[in-house]
Amino acid sequence: MSDSAYSFVELQEICRTDRYVQYELFFGPNFPGMHGNFGYILDVAGSTIVGVRPNPGLLHRGFEKLMEQKSWIQNISLIPRICVPDPDPNEAAYCQAIEKIMGLEVPPRGRYLRTIVLEMSRLSSYLMGMGALGAMMGLYTGMYRMINDRDLLMDLFEWLTGARIYHIYMLPGGVRRDLPEGWSQRLSEVLDTLEGNLPEWDRLVFENPVVVKRLTGIGPVTDAEAVSYGLTGPNLRAAGVRADIRIDDPYAAYPELEVEIPITGGGDALARAVQIRLEYEATIRLLRRVLRAIPGGAFRTPIGNPLKFTVPAGDAYARVESSKGEFGYHVVSDGGLKPYRVSVRGPSLPAGLALCHKHLPGMLIDDVAIWMASLAVCPPDFDR
Amino acid sequence: MSIAELADRVARENPGCRVSERYGNQLELKSPVRQWVTTLSQLKTAGFEHLSNLACVDWIDQDELELLANLWSHARRVHVTVKTRVPREAPAVPTVHALWPQAGVYEREIHEFFGVDFPGNPELEPMFLHNWKDLPPLRKDFDTREYSRRAYGFLEEEQE
């Protein structure tokens, strides 16, 4: 017997006479398609959404306040946690902001090593993103197989940095250590494996009629809209705007490398899926070029005792093209042993908290998870 | 147009603002708070159509809060940081949510974490913090250790 307050007959009567048209649905971490600890409170009529209120806060860890209480170098072990699948852009943007204020130069080999780690991080994030796209519509095979590919990159990260997920590899002035013996060779082999698997991903996900039909028309964004909402990265390029921070505001070794930026256009979820698929392939080619061009020499400019490391008073904004778009750090220093203020610009905020008001109303509940996956909404970067 | 020419043009079009160049491709623009909306709207029209973010800094020793807007021009490939200062007591900055849809969200965040009011912004209710009744937590006089002691009391236990 259930301990419900209503008997079965009473429940039947309630269902028969219920005149509510609109219900509130908490689309939160308990939903299998939700990315991370975040939620939308949806007003639904039947299966159609009529209103949306984003509900962040479940994931708030107070990074910006914590950063003001830790030394400049300690913070490098804290910030990769702001984005789990793509952590390295955080380290790079933070270090670049410090280097701008100090006028610190990174030696050429250090810049190339940063580029390698950033591009590997992009690959591993795209693998997760492409897998998640399929998983959002029940195609888990892609997710499992792509996580397997991602693990090959994690092994390389572990070999180079000592850590699989949060690498804590960059320092103001360069990187923490040089490439181990045999590492580049292994990376080339892994790149061959990743490229060899691509036709299979195409058959499984990108040429799959179910996936194509399901993604077509979800969350359309025009180029003007993408710019005014502040969308960046693959989302902006999938809307047809030619913009990439690696070319427009170059950092690391990108000015010396030929960066291909595929432009899909079209602006819906399918265009965004194809965009990351093309960028994945371009990233593999870019990594091969980096491995061919990497110079010798020092990989770090000495910064002295890290416990006594200070940054002169001033402020700077530095941005990095992550797999989801612009990761920006505005760092303010008062000359002390700790940052005075660090403000983080996560790439998911424009879509996750602003564009949702425009896109979700009118959409079916089933499409919300796909919409989030296609725009790469990663809540930890706005709910920090 | 070189960065120096652009700096001259921005300074001409925004009298009352102080413009300086830095880091090769960046401009810094210090605007009085009464010109905040006109400056940002003028910059948007001049091609700085991408708002990276809005941020706030608590300069407690000078008893001021500083608001920062980071703008980027896709066409010119130039970054502008616009800064304005307001007193810490009852700070208010006019809203720019009509210029960029996501600016309203940044303002809501700053309202919650720094206590800055944005007259004209229709959505300023708390979003990240649940039932928060203390000082806005990113202000410099908010002491995290003291708050933990008051709210959870575990620090005394550890010391015993």
Coordinates of C-alpha atoms in Angstrom, one line a residue:
Chain A
M1 CA 0.0 0.0 0.0
S2 CA 1.3 3.5 -0.8
D3 CA 1.2 6.1 2.0
S4 CA -0.1 8.7 -0.4
A5 CA -2.6 11.2 1.1
Y6 CA -5.0 10.3 -1.7
S7 CA -6.7 7.0 -2.5
F8 CA -6.5 5.7 -6.1
V9 CA -10.1 6.8 -6.8
E10 CA -9.4 10.3 -5.5
L11 CA -6.3 10.6 -7.7
Q12 CA -8.3 9.5 -10.7
E13 CA -10.9 12.2 -9.9
I14 CA -8.1 14.8 -9.5
C15 CA -6.6 13.9 -12.9
R16 CA -10.1 14.1 -14.5
T17 CA -11.0 17.5 -13.1
D18 CA -7.5 19.1 -13.1
R19 CA -7.8 22.4 -14.9
Y20 CA -4.1 23.6 -14.5
V21 CA -2.7 24.4 -17.9
Q22 CA 0.8 25.4 -16.9
Y23 CA 3.2 23.7 -14.6
E24 CA 6.6 24.5 -13.2
L25 CA 9.3 22.0 -14.0
F26 CA 12.7 22.0 -12.3
F27 CA 15.1 21.0 -15.1
G28 CA 18.1 20.6 -12.8
P29 CA 21.0 18.3 -11.9
N30 CA 18.5 15.4 -11.4
F31 CA 17.8 15.4 -15.1
P32 CA 20.1 13.0 -17.0
G33 CA 20.7 15.5 -19.8
M34 CA 21.7 18.4 -17.6
H35 CA 25.3 19.5 -17.8
G36 CA 26.6 19.8 -14.3
N37 CA 25.0 21.2 -11.2
F38 CA 22.8 23.9 -12.8
G39 CA 19.1 24.2 -13.4
Y40 CA 16.5 25.9 -15.4
I41 CA 13.1 26.5 -13.8
L42 CA 10.8 25.9 -16.8
D43 CA 7.1 26.9 -17.1
V44 CA 5.7 24.2 -19.3
A45 CA 2.3 23.8 -21.0
G46 CA 2.2 20.2 -22.0
S47 CA 5.6 19.5 -23.4
T48 CA 6.2 23.1 -24.6
I49 CA 8.2 25.6 -22.6
V50 CA 6.5 28.9 -22.1
G51 CA 8.9 30.6 -19.7
V52 CA 12.4 30.1 -18.2
R53 CA 14.3 31.2 -15.2
P54 CA 17.9 30.1 -15.0
N55 CA 18.8 28.9 -11.5
P56 CA 22.6 28.9 -11.0
G57 CA 24.2 28.9 -7.5
L58 CA 24.3 25.1 -6.9
L59 CA 27.9 25.1 -8.1
H60 CA 29.1 28.4 -6.7
R61 CA 32.5 27.9 -5.0
G62 CA 33.6 31.5 -4.7
F63 CA 36.7 31.3 -6.9
E64 CA 37.0 35.0 -7.3
K65 CA 37.0 35.6 -3.5
L66 CA 39.4 32.7 -2.9
M67 CA 41.8 34.1 -5.5
E68 CA 42.1 37.3 -3.4
Q69 CA 43.2 35.2 -0.4
K70 CA 45.9 33.1 -2.1
S71 CA 49.3 33.9 -3.5
W72 CA 49.8 34.6 -7.2
I73 CA 51.3 31.2 -7.9
Q74 CA 49.0 29.2 -5.6
N75 CA 46.1 30.4 -7.7
I76 CA 47.3 28.5 -10.7
S77 CA 46.3 25.3 -8.9
L78 CA 42.9 26.7 -8.2
I79 CA 41.7 28.2 -11.5
P80 CA 41.8 25.1 -13.9
R81 CA 38.8 23.9 -11.8
I82 CA 36.7 26.6 -13.3
C83 CA 36.3 24.5 -16.5
V84 CA 36.6 20.7 -16.1
P85 CA 36.7 19.5 -19.7
D86 CA 38.9 22.4 -21.0
P87 CA 41.0 23.6 -18.0
D88 CA 44.2 25.0 -19.7
P89 CA 42.7 28.2 -21.1
N90 CA 42.2 29.4 -17.5
E91 CA 45.9 29.0 -16.7
A92 CA 46.9 30.6 -20.0
A93 CA 44.6 33.6 -19.6
Y94 CA 45.6 34.2 -16.0
C95 CA 49.3 33.9 -16.8
Q96 CA 48.9 36.2 -19.9
A97 CA 47.2 38.9 -17.8
I98 CA 50.1 38.8 -15.2
E99 CA 52.7 38.9 -18.0
K100 CA 50.9 41.9 -19.6
I101 CA 51.1 43.8 -16.3
M102 CA 54.7 42.9 -15.6
G103 CA 55.9 43.2 -19.2
L104 CA 57.3 39.6 -18.9
E105 CA 58.4 37.8 -22.0
V106 CA 57.9 34.1 -22.6
P107 CA 60.7 32.4 -24.4
P108 CA 59.8 30.8 -27.8
R109 CA 59.9 27.2 -26.6
G110 CA 57.6 28.1 -23.7
R111 CA 55.1 29.7 -26.1
Y112 CA 55.1 26.5 -28.2
L113 CA 54.7 24.3 -25.2
R114 CA 51.7 26.3 -24.1
T115 CA 50.2 26.0 -27.6
I116 CA 50.6 22.2 -27.5
V117 CA 48.8 21.9 -24.2
L118 CA 46.1 24.4 -25.2
E119 CA 45.4 22.5 -28.4
M120 CA 45.4 19.1 -26.7
S121 CA 43.0 20.5 -24.2
R122 CA 40.8 21.7 -27.1
L123 CA 40.9 18.2 -28.7
S124 CA 39.9 16.5 -25.4
S125 CA 37.1 19.0 -24.9
Y126 CA 35.7 18.6 -28.4
L127 CA 35.8 14.8 -27.9
M128 CA 33.6 15.3 -24.9
G129 CA 31.4 17.8 -26.7
M130 CA 30.9 15.6 -29.8
G131 CA 30.1 12.6 -27.6
A132 CA 27.7 14.6 -25.4
L133 CA 25.8 15.7 -28.5
G134 CA 25.0 12.1 -29.3
A135 CA 24.4 11.2 -25.6
M136 CA 21.8 14.0 -25.4
M137 CA 19.6 12.0 -27.8
G138 CA 20.3 8.6 -26.4
L139 CA 23.3 7.7 -28.7
Y140 CA 25.7 6.7 -25.9
T141 CA 28.0 4.6 -28.1
G142 CA 29.6 7.8 -29.4
M143 CA 30.2 9.1 -25.9
Y144 CA 31.9 5.9 -24.7
R145 CA 34.1 5.6 -27.7
M146 CA 35.1 9.2 -27.7
I147 CA 35.9 9.2 -24.0
N148 CA 38.2 6.3 -24.9
D149 CA 40.0 8.5 -27.4
R150 CA 40.1 11.3 -24.9
D151 CA 41.9 9.0 -22.5
L152 CA 44.9 8.7 -24.9
L153 CA 45.3 12.5 -24.5
M154 CA 44.9 12.3 -20.7
D155 CA 47.8 9.8 -20.6
L156 CA 50.0 12.2 -22.5
F157 CA 48.9 15.0 -20.1
E158 CA 49.9 12.8 -17.2
W159 CA 53.2 12.1 -18.7
L160 CA 54.0 15.7 -19.4
T161 CA 52.4 17.5 -16.3
G162 CA 51.9 14.8 -13.7
A163 CA 48.1 15.3 -13.8
R164 CA 45.3 14.0 -16.0
I165 CA 42.6 16.6 -15.6
Y166 CA 43.9 19.7 -13.9
H167 CA 47.4 20.2 -15.3
I168 CA 48.7 23.2 -13.4
Y169 CA 51.4 23.4 -16.1
M170 CA 51.7 27.1 -16.9
L171 CA 53.5 29.7 -14.9
P172 CA 54.0 33.4 -15.5
G173 CA 56.9 33.5 -17.9
G174 CA 56.5 30.1 -19.4
V175 CA 55.7 26.5 -18.4
R176 CA 56.6 24.2 -15.5
R177 CA 58.7 21.6 -17.3
D178 CA 60.0 20.6 -20.7
L179 CA 58.8 17.7 -22.9
P180 CA 60.0 14.3 -21.7
E181 CA 62.0 12.1 -24.0
G182 CA 59.8 10.3 -26.5
W183 CA 56.7 12.4 -25.7
S184 CA 56.4 14.1 -29.1
Q185 CA 56.7 10.8 -30.9
R186 CA 53.9 9.4 -28.8
L187 CA 51.7 12.5 -29.4
S188 CA 52.2 12.0 -33.2
E189 CA 51.0 8.4 -32.8
V190 CA 48.0 9.5 -30.8
L191 CA 47.1 12.1 -33.4
D192 CA 47.2 9.4 -36.1
T193 CA 44.9 7.3 -34.0
L194 CA 42.5 10.2 -33.4
E195 CA 42.4 11.1 -37.1
G196 CA 42.0 7.4 -38.1
N197 CA 38.9 7.2 -35.9
L198 CA 37.2 10.2 -37.5
P199 CA 35.4 8.4 -40.3
E200 CA 33.8 6.2 -37.6
W201 CA 32.6 9.3 -35.7
D202 CA 31.2 10.7 -39.0
R203 CA 29.2 7.5 -39.6
L204 CA 28.1 7.2 -36.0
V205 CA 27.1 10.8 -35.3
F206 CA 27.5 13.4 -38.0
E207 CA 26.1 11.4 -40.9
N208 CA 23.5 9.7 -38.8
P209 CA 20.1 10.6 -40.2
V210 CA 18.5 10.6 -36.7
V211 CA 21.1 13.1 -35.4
V212 CA 21.0 15.3 -38.4
K213 CA 17.2 15.5 -38.3
R214 CA 17.1 16.1 -34.6
L215 CA 19.7 18.9 -34.6
T216 CA 18.3 20.8 -37.6
G217 CA 16.7 24.0 -36.7
I218 CA 17.3 23.9 -32.9
G219 CA 18.5 27.2 -31.4
P220 CA 19.0 29.3 -34.6
V221 CA 21.3 32.3 -34.2
T222 CA 22.0 34.9 -36.9
D223 CA 25.4 36.5 -37.2
A224 CA 24.2 39.9 -35.8
E225 CA 22.5 38.2 -32.9
A226 CA 25.6 36.1 -32.1
V227 CA 27.7 39.3 -31.9
S228 CA 25.2 41.3 -29.8
Y229 CA 24.7 38.4 -27.4
G230 CA 28.5 38.1 -27.0
L231 CA 28.7 34.5 -28.3
T232 CA 32.3 33.5 -29.1
G233 CA 34.3 30.6 -30.4
P234 CA 32.6 27.8 -32.4
N235 CA 29.1 29.2 -31.7
L236 CA 30.1 32.5 -33.3
R237 CA 31.8 30.9 -36.3
A238 CA 28.8 28.5 -36.8
A239 CA 26.7 31.7 -37.2
G240 CA 29.0 32.7 -40.0
V241 CA 31.2 35.3 -38.3
R242 CA 34.9 35.1 -39.1
A243 CA 36.4 35.6 -35.6
D244 CA 39.0 33.6 -33.7
I245 CA 41.1 35.1 -30.8
R246 CA 44.1 33.0 -31.9
I247 CA 44.3 35.1 -35.0
D248 CA 42.6 38.4 -33.9
D249 CA 44.4 38.9 -30.6
P250 CA 47.2 36.4 -30.9
Y251 CA 49.0 34.8 -27.9
A252 CA 51.3 31.9 -27.3
A253 CA 52.9 30.7 -30.6
Y254 CA 49.8 31.3 -32.8
P255 CA 51.2 34.3 -34.6
E256 CA 53.9 32.1 -36.1
L257 CA 51.5 29.2 -37.0
E258 CA 48.9 28.9 -39.7
V259 CA 45.6 28.6 -37.9
E260 CA 42.8 27.3 -40.0
I261 CA 39.3 28.5 -39.0
P262 CA 36.5 26.6 -40.7
I263 CA 33.3 28.7 -41.0
T264 CA 30.1 26.7 -41.2
G265 CA 27.4 29.4 -41.2
G266 CA 23.8 28.4 -40.8
G267 CA 23.7 29.1 -37.0
D268 CA 21.5 26.2 -35.8
A269 CA 22.5 23.2 -33.6
L270 CA 23.5 21.2 -36.7
A271 CA 25.8 24.0 -37.9
R272 CA 27.4 24.1 -34.5
A273 CA 27.9 20.3 -34.4
V274 CA 29.5 20.4 -37.8
Q275 CA 31.6 23.4 -36.7
I276 CA 33.2 21.5 -33.8
R277 CA 33.7 18.4 -36.0
L278 CA 35.6 20.5 -38.6
E279 CA 37.6 22.3 -35.9
Y280 CA 38.6 19.0 -34.3
E281 CA 40.2 18.0 -37.6
A282 CA 41.8 21.4 -38.0
T283 CA 43.2 21.1 -34.5
I284 CA 44.9 17.8 -35.2
R285 CA 46.6 19.3 -38.3
L286 CA 47.6 22.4 -36.2
L287 CA 49.2 20.2 -33.5
R288 CA 51.3 18.4 -36.2
R289 CA 52.5 21.8 -37.4
V290 CA 53.4 22.8 -33.9
L291 CA 55.4 19.6 -33.4
R292 CA 57.3 20.3 -36.6
A293 CA 58.1 24.0 -35.8
I294 CA 58.9 23.8 -32.0
P295 CA 62.2 25.6 -31.4
G296 CA 64.8 24.6 -28.8
G297 CA 66.1 26.8 -25.9
A298 CA 64.7 27.9 -22.6
F299 CA 61.0 27.1 -21.8
R300 CA 60.6 29.6 -18.9
T301 CA 61.8 33.1 -17.9
P302 CA 62.9 32.8 -14.2
I303 CA 60.5 34.5 -11.8
G304 CA 62.5 34.0 -8.6
N305 CA 61.0 32.7 -5.4
P306 CA 57.4 31.8 -6.1
L307 CA 56.4 32.5 -2.5
K308 CA 57.7 36.1 -2.8
F309 CA 56.4 36.6 -6.3
T310 CA 54.6 40.0 -6.7
V311 CA 53.1 41.8 -9.6
P312 CA 53.4 45.6 -9.9
A313 CA 50.2 47.6 -9.4
G314 CA 48.1 47.7 -12.5
D315 CA 45.4 45.8 -14.3
A316 CA 45.0 43.9 -17.5
Y317 CA 42.5 41.8 -19.4
A318 CA 43.8 38.8 -21.3
R319 CA 41.7 36.4 -23.4
V320 CA 42.2 32.9 -24.8
E321 CA 40.2 31.0 -27.4
S322 CA 39.0 28.0 -25.6
S323 CA 37.0 25.2 -27.1
K324 CA 33.8 27.0 -26.0
G325 CA 34.9 30.5 -26.9
E326 CA 36.5 33.4 -25.1
F327 CA 37.9 32.8 -21.7
G328 CA 39.0 36.1 -20.2
Y329 CA 40.7 37.1 -17.0
H330 CA 40.7 40.7 -15.8
V331 CA 43.5 40.7 -13.2
V332 CA 44.0 43.7 -10.9
S333 CA 47.1 44.0 -8.7
D334 CA 47.9 46.5 -5.9
G335 CA 51.5 45.3 -5.9
G336 CA 51.0 42.8 -3.0
L337 CA 51.7 39.1 -2.6
K338 CA 48.1 38.2 -3.7
P339 CA 45.9 39.4 -6.5
Y340 CA 43.7 42.4 -5.5
R341 CA 40.9 41.2 -7.7
V342 CA 40.4 38.7 -10.5
S343 CA 37.3 38.7 -12.6
V344 CA 36.7 35.7 -14.9
R345 CA 34.7 35.9 -18.1
G346 CA 33.4 32.4 -18.8
P347 CA 32.4 31.6 -22.4
S348 CA 29.0 30.0 -21.4
L349 CA 27.4 32.9 -19.7
P350 CA 25.9 34.7 -22.8
A351 CA 24.2 31.5 -24.0
G352 CA 23.4 29.9 -20.6
L353 CA 22.0 32.9 -18.8
A354 CA 20.9 35.4 -21.5
L355 CA 20.2 33.6 -24.8
C356 CA 18.1 31.0 -23.0
H357 CA 15.3 33.7 -22.5
K358 CA 15.1 34.0 -26.3
H359 CA 15.5 30.4 -27.4
L360 CA 13.8 28.2 -24.8
P361 CA 10.3 29.5 -24.8
G362 CA 8.4 27.6 -27.5
M363 CA 10.9 24.7 -27.4
L364 CA 10.0 21.2 -26.3
I365 CA 11.4 19.9 -23.0
D366 CA 13.2 17.1 -24.9
D367 CA 15.2 19.7 -26.9
V368 CA 16.7 21.7 -23.9
A369 CA 19.6 19.3 -23.3
I370 CA 20.4 19.2 -27.0
W371 CA 20.3 23.0 -27.1
M372 CA 22.7 23.2 -24.2
A373 CA 25.1 20.6 -25.6
S374 CA 25.1 22.3 -29.0
L375 CA 25.9 25.7 -27.5
A376 CA 28.5 24.1 -25.2
V377 CA 26.9 25.6 -22.1
C378 CA 29.2 24.5 -19.3
P379 CA 27.8 25.9 -16.0
P380 CA 31.0 25.9 -13.9
D381 CA 32.4 28.9 -15.9
F382 CA 29.5 31.3 -15.0
D383 CA 28.6 29.7 -11.6
R384 CA 32.1 30.0 -10.2
Chain B
M1 CA 43.5 53.4 -38.5
S2 CA 46.4 53.1 -36.0
I3 CA 45.8 52.6 -32.3
A4 CA 47.0 56.2 -31.6
E5 CA 44.6 57.7 -34.2
L6 CA 41.8 55.6 -32.7
A7 CA 42.6 56.8 -29.2
D8 CA 42.5 60.4 -30.5
R9 CA 39.1 59.8 -32.1
V10 CA 37.6 58.1 -29.0
A11 CA 38.9 61.0 -26.9
R12 CA 37.4 63.5 -29.3
E13 CA 34.0 61.8 -29.3
N14 CA 33.9 61.3 -25.5
P15 CA 34.8 64.7 -24.0
G16 CA 35.2 64.3 -20.2
C17 CA 36.8 60.8 -20.6
R18 CA 40.6 60.1 -20.2
V19 CA 41.9 57.8 -22.9
S20 CA 45.3 56.0 -22.8
E21 CA 46.9 53.2 -24.9
R22 CA 48.4 50.1 -23.4
Y23 CA 49.6 46.6 -24.1
G24 CA 49.9 47.2 -27.9
N25 CA 46.2 46.8 -28.9
Q26 CA 44.3 48.0 -25.9
L27 CA 42.8 51.3 -24.9
E28 CA 41.8 52.4 -21.4
L29 CA 39.0 54.9 -21.0
K30 CA 38.1 56.5 -17.7
S31 CA 34.6 57.8 -17.8
P32 CA 32.6 59.8 -15.2
V33 CA 29.6 57.8 -14.1
R34 CA 27.1 60.2 -15.6
Q35 CA 28.6 59.5 -19.0
W36 CA 28.7 55.7 -18.5
V37 CA 25.8 54.9 -20.9
T38 CA 26.6 57.4 -23.5
T39 CA 30.3 56.3 -23.6
L40 CA 29.4 52.6 -24.0
S41 CA 26.7 53.3 -26.5
Q42 CA 29.1 55.6 -28.5
L43 CA 31.8 52.9 -28.5
K44 CA 29.3 50.2 -29.6
T45 CA 28.3 52.4 -32.6
A46 CA 32.0 53.0 -33.3
G47 CA 32.5 49.2 -33.8
F48 CA 33.2 47.9 -30.3
E49 CA 30.2 45.6 -30.6
H50 CA 31.4 42.7 -28.5
L51 CA 31.0 43.0 -24.7
S52 CA 33.4 40.6 -23.1
N53 CA 32.2 41.3 -19.6
L54 CA 31.3 43.8 -16.9
A55 CA 33.3 43.5 -13.7
C56 CA 33.6 45.4 -10.4
V57 CA 36.6 46.2 -8.1
D58 CA 36.2 47.3 -4.5
W59 CA 38.8 50.0 -3.7
I60 CA 38.0 50.1 0.0
D61 CA 40.9 52.4 0.9
Q62 CA 39.6 55.1 -1.5
D63 CA 36.0 54.3 -0.4
E64 CA 35.0 53.7 -4.1
L65 CA 33.8 50.9 -6.3
E66 CA 35.1 50.7 -9.8
L67 CA 33.1 49.3 -12.7
L68 CA 34.9 47.8 -15.7
A69 CA 33.5 47.1 -19.1
N70 CA 35.7 45.0 -21.5
L71 CA 34.8 45.7 -25.1
W72 CA 36.3 44.2 -28.3
S73 CA 36.0 45.2 -31.9
H74 CA 35.9 42.2 -34.3
A75 CA 36.7 44.5 -37.2
R76 CA 39.4 46.7 -35.7
R77 CA 40.9 44.0 -33.4
V78 CA 41.2 46.5 -30.6
H79 CA 40.2 46.0 -27.0
V80 CA 38.8 48.8 -24.8
T81 CA 38.5 48.7 -21.0
V82 CA 36.0 51.4 -19.9
K83 CA 36.3 52.3 -16.2
T84 CA 34.1 54.4 -13.9
R85 CA 34.0 54.9 -10.2
V86 CA 31.2 55.3 -7.7
P87 CA 31.2 55.8 -3.9
R88 CA 30.9 52.7 -1.9
E89 CA 28.0 54.1 0.0
A90 CA 24.7 53.5 -2.0
P91 CA 26.5 52.9 -5.3
A92 CA 24.3 53.3 -8.4
V93 CA 25.3 53.0 -12.1
P94 CA 22.7 53.4 -14.9
T95 CA 22.0 50.1 -16.7
V96 CA 23.3 49.2 -20.2
H97 CA 21.1 46.1 -20.6
A98 CA 19.5 47.7 -23.6
L99 CA 22.8 47.8 -25.5
W100 CA 23.8 44.2 -25.0
P101 CA 21.3 41.5 -23.8
Q102 CA 23.9 39.7 -21.7
A103 CA 24.9 43.0 -19.9
G104 CA 21.8 42.6 -17.7
V105 CA 23.1 39.3 -16.4
Y106 CA 26.5 40.8 -15.5
E107 CA 24.8 43.7 -13.8
R108 CA 22.6 41.2 -11.8
E109 CA 25.8 39.4 -10.8
I110 CA 27.5 42.6 -9.7
H111 CA 24.4 43.7 -7.8
E112 CA 24.5 40.5 -5.9
F113 CA 28.2 40.3 -5.2
F114 CA 29.0 44.0 -4.7
G115 CA 25.7 45.6 -3.9
V116 CA 25.8 48.1 -6.8
D117 CA 22.3 49.2 -7.9
F118 CA 21.6 49.5 -11.6
P119 CA 18.5 51.8 -12.0
G120 CA 16.6 50.7 -15.1
N121 CA 17.5 47.0 -15.0
P122 CA 14.2 45.1 -14.5
E123 CA 15.9 41.9 -13.2
L124 CA 18.1 42.5 -10.2
E125 CA 16.8 39.8 -7.8
P126 CA 19.5 37.4 -6.4
M127 CA 20.5 34.6 -8.7
F128 CA 23.6 32.8 -7.3
L129 CA 23.2 33.1 -3.5
H130 CA 20.4 31.5 -1.6
N131 CA 18.8 33.6 1.2
W132 CA 21.8 35.8 1.5
K133 CA 21.4 38.3 4.3
D134 CA 25.0 39.3 4.9
L135 CA 27.3 42.0 3.2
P136 CA 27.7 41.5 -0.5
P137 CA 30.4 38.8 -0.4
L138 CA 32.9 40.1 -2.9
R139 CA 33.3 43.4 -1.1
K140 CA 36.7 43.7 0.7
D141 CA 35.1 44.1 4.1
F142 CA 33.3 40.8 3.9
D143 CA 35.5 38.4 5.9
T144 CA 35.1 34.8 4.8
R145 CA 36.7 33.3 7.9
E146 CA 34.5 35.4 10.2
Y147 CA 31.4 34.4 8.2
S148 CA 32.3 30.7 8.4
R149 CA 32.7 31.0 12.2
R150 CA 29.4 32.8 12.6
A151 CA 27.5 30.5 10.2
Y152 CA 29.0 27.1 11.0
G153 CA 31.1 27.5 14.1
F154 CA 33.6 24.8 13.2
L155 CA 36.7 26.9 13.5
E156 CA 36.5 27.1 17.2
E157 CA 36.0 23.4 17.4
E158 CA 39.2 22.8 15.4
Q159 CA 41.2 25.0 17.7
E160 CA 40.1 23.2 20.9

